[in-house]
Coordinates of C-alpha atoms in Angstrom, one line a residue:
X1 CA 55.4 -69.4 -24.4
X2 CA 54.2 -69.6 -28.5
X3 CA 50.8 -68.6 -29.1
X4 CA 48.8 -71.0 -30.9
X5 CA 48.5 -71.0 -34.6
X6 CA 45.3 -69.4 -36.0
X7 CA 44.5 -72.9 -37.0
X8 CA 44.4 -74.5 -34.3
X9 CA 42.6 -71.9 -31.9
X10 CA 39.9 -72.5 -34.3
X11 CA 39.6 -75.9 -33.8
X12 CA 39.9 -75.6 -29.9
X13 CA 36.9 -72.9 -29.9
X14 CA 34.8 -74.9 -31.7
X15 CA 35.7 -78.0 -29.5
X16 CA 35.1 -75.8 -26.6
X17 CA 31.6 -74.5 -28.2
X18 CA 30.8 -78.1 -28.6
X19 CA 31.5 -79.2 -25.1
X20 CA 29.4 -76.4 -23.3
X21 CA 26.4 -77.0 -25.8
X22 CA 26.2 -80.6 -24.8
X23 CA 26.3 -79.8 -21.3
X24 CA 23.6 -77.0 -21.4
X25 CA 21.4 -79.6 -23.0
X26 CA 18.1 -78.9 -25.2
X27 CA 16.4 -76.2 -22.9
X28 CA 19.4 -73.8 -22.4
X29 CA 19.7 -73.9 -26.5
X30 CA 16.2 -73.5 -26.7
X31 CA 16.0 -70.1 -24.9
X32 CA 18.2 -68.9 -27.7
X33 CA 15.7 -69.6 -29.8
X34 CA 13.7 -66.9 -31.7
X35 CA 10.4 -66.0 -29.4
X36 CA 7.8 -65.4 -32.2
X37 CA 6.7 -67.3 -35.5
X38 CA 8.3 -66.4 -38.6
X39 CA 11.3 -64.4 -37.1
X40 CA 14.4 -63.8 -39.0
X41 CA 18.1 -64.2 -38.3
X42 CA 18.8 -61.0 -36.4
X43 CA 15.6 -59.7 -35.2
X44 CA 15.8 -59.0 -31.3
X45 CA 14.4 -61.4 -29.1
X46 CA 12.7 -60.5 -25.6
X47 CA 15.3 -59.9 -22.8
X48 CA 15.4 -62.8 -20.1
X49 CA 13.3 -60.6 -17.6
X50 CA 10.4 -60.2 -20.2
X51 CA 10.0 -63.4 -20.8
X52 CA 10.1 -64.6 -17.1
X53 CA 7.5 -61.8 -16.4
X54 CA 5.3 -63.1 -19.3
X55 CA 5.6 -66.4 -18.5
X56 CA 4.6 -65.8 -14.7
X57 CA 1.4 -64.3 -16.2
X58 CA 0.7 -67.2 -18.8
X59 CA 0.7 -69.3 -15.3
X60 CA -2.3 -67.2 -13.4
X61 CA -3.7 -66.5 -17.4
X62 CA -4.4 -70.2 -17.8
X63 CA -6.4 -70.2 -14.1
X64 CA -9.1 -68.7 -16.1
X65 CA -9.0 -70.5 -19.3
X66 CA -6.8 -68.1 -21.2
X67 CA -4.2 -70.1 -23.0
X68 CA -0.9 -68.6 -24.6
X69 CA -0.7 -69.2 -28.1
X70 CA 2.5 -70.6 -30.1
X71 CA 3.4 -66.9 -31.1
X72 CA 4.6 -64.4 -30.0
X73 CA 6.1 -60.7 -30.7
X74 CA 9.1 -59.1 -29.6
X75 CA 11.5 -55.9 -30.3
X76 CA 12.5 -52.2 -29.1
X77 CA 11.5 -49.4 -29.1
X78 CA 12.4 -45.9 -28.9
X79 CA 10.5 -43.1 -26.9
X80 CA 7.4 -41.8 -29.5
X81 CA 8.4 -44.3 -32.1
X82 CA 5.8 -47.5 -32.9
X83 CA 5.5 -51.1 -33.6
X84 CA 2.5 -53.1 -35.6
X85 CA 1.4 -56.5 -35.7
X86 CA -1.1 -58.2 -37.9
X87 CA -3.1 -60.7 -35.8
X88 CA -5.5 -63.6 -37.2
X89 CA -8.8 -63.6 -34.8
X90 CA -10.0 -67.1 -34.7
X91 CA -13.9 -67.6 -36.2
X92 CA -15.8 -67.9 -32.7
X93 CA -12.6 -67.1 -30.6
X94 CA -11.3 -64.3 -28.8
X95 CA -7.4 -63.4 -28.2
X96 CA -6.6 -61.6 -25.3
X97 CA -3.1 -59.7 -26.3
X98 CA -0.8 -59.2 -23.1
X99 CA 2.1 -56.6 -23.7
X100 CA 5.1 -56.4 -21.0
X101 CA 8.0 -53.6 -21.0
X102 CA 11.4 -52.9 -19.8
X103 CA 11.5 -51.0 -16.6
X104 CA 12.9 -47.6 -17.9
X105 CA 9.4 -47.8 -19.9
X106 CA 6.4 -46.1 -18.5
X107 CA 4.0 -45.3 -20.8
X108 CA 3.1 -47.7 -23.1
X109 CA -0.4 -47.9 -25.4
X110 CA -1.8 -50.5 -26.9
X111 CA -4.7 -50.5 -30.1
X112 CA -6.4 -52.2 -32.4
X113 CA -7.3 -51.8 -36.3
X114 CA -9.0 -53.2 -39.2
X115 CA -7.6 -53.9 -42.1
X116 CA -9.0 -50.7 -43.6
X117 CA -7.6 -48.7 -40.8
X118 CA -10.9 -48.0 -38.7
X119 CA -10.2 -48.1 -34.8
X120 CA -11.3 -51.0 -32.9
X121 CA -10.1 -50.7 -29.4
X122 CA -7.2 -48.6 -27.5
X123 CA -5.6 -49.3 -23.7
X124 CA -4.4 -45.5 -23.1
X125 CA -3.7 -45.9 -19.3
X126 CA -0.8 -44.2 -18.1
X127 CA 1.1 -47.5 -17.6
X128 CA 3.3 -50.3 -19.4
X129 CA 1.3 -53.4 -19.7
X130 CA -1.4 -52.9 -21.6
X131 CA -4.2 -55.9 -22.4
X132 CA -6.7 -55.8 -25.3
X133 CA -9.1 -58.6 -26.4
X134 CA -10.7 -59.0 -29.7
X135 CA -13.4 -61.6 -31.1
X136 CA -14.5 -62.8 -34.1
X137 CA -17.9 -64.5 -34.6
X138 CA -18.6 -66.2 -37.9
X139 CA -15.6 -65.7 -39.9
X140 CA -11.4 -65.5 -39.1
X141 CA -11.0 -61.7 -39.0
X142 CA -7.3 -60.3 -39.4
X143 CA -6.7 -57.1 -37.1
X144 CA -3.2 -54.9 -36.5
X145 CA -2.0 -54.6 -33.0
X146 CA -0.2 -51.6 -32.7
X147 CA 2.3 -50.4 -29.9
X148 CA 2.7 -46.7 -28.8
X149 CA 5.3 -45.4 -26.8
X150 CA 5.0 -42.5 -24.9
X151 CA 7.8 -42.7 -22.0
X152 CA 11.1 -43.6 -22.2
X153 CA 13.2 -46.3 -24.3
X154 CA 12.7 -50.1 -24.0
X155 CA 12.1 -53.7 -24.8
X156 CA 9.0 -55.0 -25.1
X157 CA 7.1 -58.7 -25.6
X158 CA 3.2 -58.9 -26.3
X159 CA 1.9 -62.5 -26.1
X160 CA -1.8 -63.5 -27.5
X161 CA -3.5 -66.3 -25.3
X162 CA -6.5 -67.5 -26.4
X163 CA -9.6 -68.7 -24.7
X164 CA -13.6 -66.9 -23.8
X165 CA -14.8 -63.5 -23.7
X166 CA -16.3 -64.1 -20.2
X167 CA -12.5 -64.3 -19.3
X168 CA -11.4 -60.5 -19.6
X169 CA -12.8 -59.6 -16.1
X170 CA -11.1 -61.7 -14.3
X171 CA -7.6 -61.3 -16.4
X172 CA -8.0 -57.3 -15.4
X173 CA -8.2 -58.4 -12.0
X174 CA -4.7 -60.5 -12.4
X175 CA -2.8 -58.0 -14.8
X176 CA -3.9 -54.6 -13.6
X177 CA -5.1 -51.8 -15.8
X178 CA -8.4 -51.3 -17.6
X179 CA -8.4 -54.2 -20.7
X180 CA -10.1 -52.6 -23.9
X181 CA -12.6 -55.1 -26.0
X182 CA -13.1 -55.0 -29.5
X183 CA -15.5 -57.1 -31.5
X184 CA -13.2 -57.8 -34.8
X185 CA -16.2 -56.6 -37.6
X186 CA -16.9 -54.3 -40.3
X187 CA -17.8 -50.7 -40.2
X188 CA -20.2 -51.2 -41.8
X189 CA -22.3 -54.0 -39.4
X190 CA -22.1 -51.4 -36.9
X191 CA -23.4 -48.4 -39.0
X192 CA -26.4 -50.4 -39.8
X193 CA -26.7 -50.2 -35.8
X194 CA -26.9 -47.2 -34.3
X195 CA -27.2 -48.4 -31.4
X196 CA -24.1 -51.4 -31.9
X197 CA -22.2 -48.5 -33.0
X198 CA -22.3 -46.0 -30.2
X199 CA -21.6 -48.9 -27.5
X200 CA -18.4 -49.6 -29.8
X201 CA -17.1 -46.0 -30.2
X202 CA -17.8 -46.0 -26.2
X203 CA -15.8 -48.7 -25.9
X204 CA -12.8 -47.6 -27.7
X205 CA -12.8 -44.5 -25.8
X206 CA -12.9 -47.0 -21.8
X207 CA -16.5 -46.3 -21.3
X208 CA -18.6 -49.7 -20.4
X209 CA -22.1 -50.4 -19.4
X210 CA -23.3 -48.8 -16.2
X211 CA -26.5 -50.3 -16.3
X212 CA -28.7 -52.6 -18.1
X213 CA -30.4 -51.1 -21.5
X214 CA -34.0 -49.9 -20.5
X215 CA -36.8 -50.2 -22.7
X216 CA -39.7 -47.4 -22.3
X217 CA -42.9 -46.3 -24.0
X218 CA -43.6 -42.7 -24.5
X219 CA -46.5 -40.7 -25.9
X220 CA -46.4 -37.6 -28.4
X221 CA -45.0 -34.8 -26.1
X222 CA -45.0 -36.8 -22.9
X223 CA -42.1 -37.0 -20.8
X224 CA -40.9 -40.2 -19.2
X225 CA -38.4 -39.8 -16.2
X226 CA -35.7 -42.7 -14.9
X227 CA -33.4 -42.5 -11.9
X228 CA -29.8 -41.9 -12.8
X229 CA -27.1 -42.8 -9.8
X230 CA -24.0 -40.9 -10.7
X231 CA -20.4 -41.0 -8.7
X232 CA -17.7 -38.5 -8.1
X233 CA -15.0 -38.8 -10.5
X234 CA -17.2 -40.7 -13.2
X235 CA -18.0 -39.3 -16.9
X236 CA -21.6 -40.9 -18.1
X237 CA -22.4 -41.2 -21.7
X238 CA -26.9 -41.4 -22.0
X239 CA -28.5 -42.2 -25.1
X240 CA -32.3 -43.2 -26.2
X241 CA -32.5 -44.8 -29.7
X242 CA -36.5 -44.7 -30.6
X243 CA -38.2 -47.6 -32.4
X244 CA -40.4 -46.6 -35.6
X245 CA -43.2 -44.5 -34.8
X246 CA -40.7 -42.3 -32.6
X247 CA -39.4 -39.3 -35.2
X248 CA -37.8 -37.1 -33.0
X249 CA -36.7 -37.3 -29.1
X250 CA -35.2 -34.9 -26.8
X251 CA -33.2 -36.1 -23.7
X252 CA -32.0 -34.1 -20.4
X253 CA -29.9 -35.0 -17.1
X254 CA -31.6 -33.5 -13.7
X255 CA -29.6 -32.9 -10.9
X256 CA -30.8 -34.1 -7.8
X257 CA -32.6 -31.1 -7.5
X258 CA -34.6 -31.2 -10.9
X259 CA -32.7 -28.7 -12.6
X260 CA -31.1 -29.5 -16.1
X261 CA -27.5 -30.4 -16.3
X262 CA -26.8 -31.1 -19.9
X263 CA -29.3 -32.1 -22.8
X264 CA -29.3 -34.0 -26.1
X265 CA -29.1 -31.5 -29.6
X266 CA -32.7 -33.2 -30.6
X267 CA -33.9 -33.2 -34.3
X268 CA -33.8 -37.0 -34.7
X269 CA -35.2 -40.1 -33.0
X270 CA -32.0 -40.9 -31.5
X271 CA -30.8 -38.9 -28.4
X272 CA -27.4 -38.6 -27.0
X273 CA -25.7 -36.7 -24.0
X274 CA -22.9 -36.4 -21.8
X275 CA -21.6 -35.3 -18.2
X276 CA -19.0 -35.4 -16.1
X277 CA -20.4 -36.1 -12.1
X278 CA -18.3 -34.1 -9.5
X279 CA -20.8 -35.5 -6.9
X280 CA -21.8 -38.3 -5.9
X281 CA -25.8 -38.1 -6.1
X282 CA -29.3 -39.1 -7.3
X283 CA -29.9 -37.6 -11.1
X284 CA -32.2 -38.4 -13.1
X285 CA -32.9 -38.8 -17.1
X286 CA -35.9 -37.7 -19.0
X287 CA -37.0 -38.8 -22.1
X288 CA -39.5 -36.6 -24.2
X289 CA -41.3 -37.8 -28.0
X290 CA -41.8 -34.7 -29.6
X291 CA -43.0 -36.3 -32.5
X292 CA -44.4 -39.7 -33.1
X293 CA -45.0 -42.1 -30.5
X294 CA -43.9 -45.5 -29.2
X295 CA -40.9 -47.7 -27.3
X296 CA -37.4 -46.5 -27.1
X297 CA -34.7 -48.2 -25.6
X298 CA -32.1 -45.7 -22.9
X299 CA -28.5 -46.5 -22.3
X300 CA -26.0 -45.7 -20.1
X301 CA -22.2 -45.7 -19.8
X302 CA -19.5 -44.4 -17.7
X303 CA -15.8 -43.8 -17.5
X304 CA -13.5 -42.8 -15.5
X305 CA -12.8 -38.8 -15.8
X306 CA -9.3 -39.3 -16.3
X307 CA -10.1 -41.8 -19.2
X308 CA -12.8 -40.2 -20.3
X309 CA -10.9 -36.7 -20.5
X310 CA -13.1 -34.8 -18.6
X311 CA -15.4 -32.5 -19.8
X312 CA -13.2 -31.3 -23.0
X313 CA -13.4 -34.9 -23.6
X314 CA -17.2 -35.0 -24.3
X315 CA -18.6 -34.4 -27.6
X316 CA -22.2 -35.4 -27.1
X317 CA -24.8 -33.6 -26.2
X318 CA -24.8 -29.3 -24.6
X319 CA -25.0 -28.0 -21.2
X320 CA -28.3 -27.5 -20.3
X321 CA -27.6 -23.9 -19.6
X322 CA -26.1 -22.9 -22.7
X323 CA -28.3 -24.8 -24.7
X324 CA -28.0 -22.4 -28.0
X325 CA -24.4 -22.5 -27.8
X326 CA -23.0 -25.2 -30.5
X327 CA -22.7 -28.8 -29.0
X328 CA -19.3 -30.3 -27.7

């Protein structure tokens, strides 16, 4: 039988292109559609299973008031290679971004920048979905999002949902993981806080809180002594930042016992040390003035060992018995 002129097998592909687009309708075509603002003919859109996983979480996301926004960003990646993001952080909003990955990824981090290229926040888990949530208070902050991967070669899709800061808890408990917060400021703002800054460069690193900040008084050479719970597998960060009148504090960990475990370098009236706990006990902190005299307020926070990188991972701070040997 004669093939068809070139012509005409044209016109009956297009005819035939027609016919299935008007079956398919509006929401087959509009999965064709680019998945993130701005995109330009030819750059990769999410696979199909990405965007089913991501929209499965936008579902349980919006439980808790998290709400995806109209962007999104998509691409591939190659094992070691990376992938940024400039995101705009509303004035008085937080964005939680989501990140999903092709199966034959499995390592996968996730971290945040300032424009000038100071650290905000990191996920490092060992995992491929990493979550991070920034906020901005008074002004719009712009941030970069940047992907890492560590494990094998994939697609991936990160998704920003908007909504409070209260919500982060309870979107860890839905996606998994250990989400990392960042407030979206200046270096600066936190430098004129010492105290603002080491619970952000805690932060970065997966510390958080283990207790509630503890205000004391102490005299000129008194010591003042506080319980410290500690857990097996946990690394604790303890600092005491002195109000004026306090020149110069000292700070040890006591093992249940009473004996010294590590202690802070001294010399100024801030005081900071480390530990990793491979008991679970009863320590306890003491605070010293050895000059001045006054209120100082005591923190405490805690990680994970494996997060916190064990104890070649600490860099506050000196074992108590090698206490002339140079800090970590």
């Amino acid at each position: 039988r004669p093939t068809a002129p070139p012509l005409f097998a044209r016109l009956a592909s297009c005819v035939a292109l027609l016919f299935v687009s008007a079956c398919a309708g509006p929401a087959a075509l509009a999965a064709l559609a680019p998945q993130h603002a701005g995109a330009s003919q030819g750059r990769p859109l999410a696979p199909f299973v990405l965007s089913t996983e991501m929209q499965k979480h936008a579902r349980g996301l919006a439980g808790i008031g998290l709400l995806a926004g109209s962007e999104s960003y998509s691409g591939f990646l190659p094992s070691n290679q990376r992938a940024s993001f400039a995101i705009t952080v509303p004035a008085g909003k937080c964005v939680t971004l989501v990140a999903v990955a092709t199966k034959n990824i499995q390592d996968i981090d996730a971290a945040l920048y300032t424009p000038e290229g100071e650290l905000l926040a990191v996920d490092a888990e060992p995992n491929a979905h990493p979550t991070i949530q920034s906020c901005a208070a008074e002004a719009d902050r712009t941030v970069y999002y940047v992907l890492q991967l560590y494990d094998g070669d994939g697609s991936y899709l990160v998704q920003p949902f908007y909504g409070p800061r209260t919500s982060l808890v309870a979107a860890a408990r839905l996606l998994g993981g250990r989400p990392a917060f960042a407030e979206a400021v200046r270096s600066r703002e936190l430098v004129e806080d010492p105290m603002a800054s080491l619970a952000e460069g805690l932060r970065k690193r997966g510390y958080e809180e283990a207790q509630a900040a503890l205000v004391i008084s102490v005299a000129e050479h008194e010591r003042v002594r506080t319980r410290l719970p500690v857990e097996l597998g946990k690394c604790y960060t303890v600092a005491v930042f002195g109000e004026r009148g306090l020149r110069e504090l000292a700070l040890r960990v006591l093992d249940a016992e009473g004996r010294p475990v590590t202690q802070s370098a001294g010399g100024t009236a801030q005081a900071a040390t480390q530990l990793c706990s491979h008991v679970t006990a009863s320590y306890s902190v003491e605070a010293e003035a050895q000059t001045g005299h006054g209120q100082a307020t005591l923190v405490v926070y805690r990680a994970d060992i494996e997060v916190a990188g064990g104890e070649p991972g600490l860099w506050l701070g000196e074992a108590a018995a090698v206490s002339t040997q140079s800090t970590r």
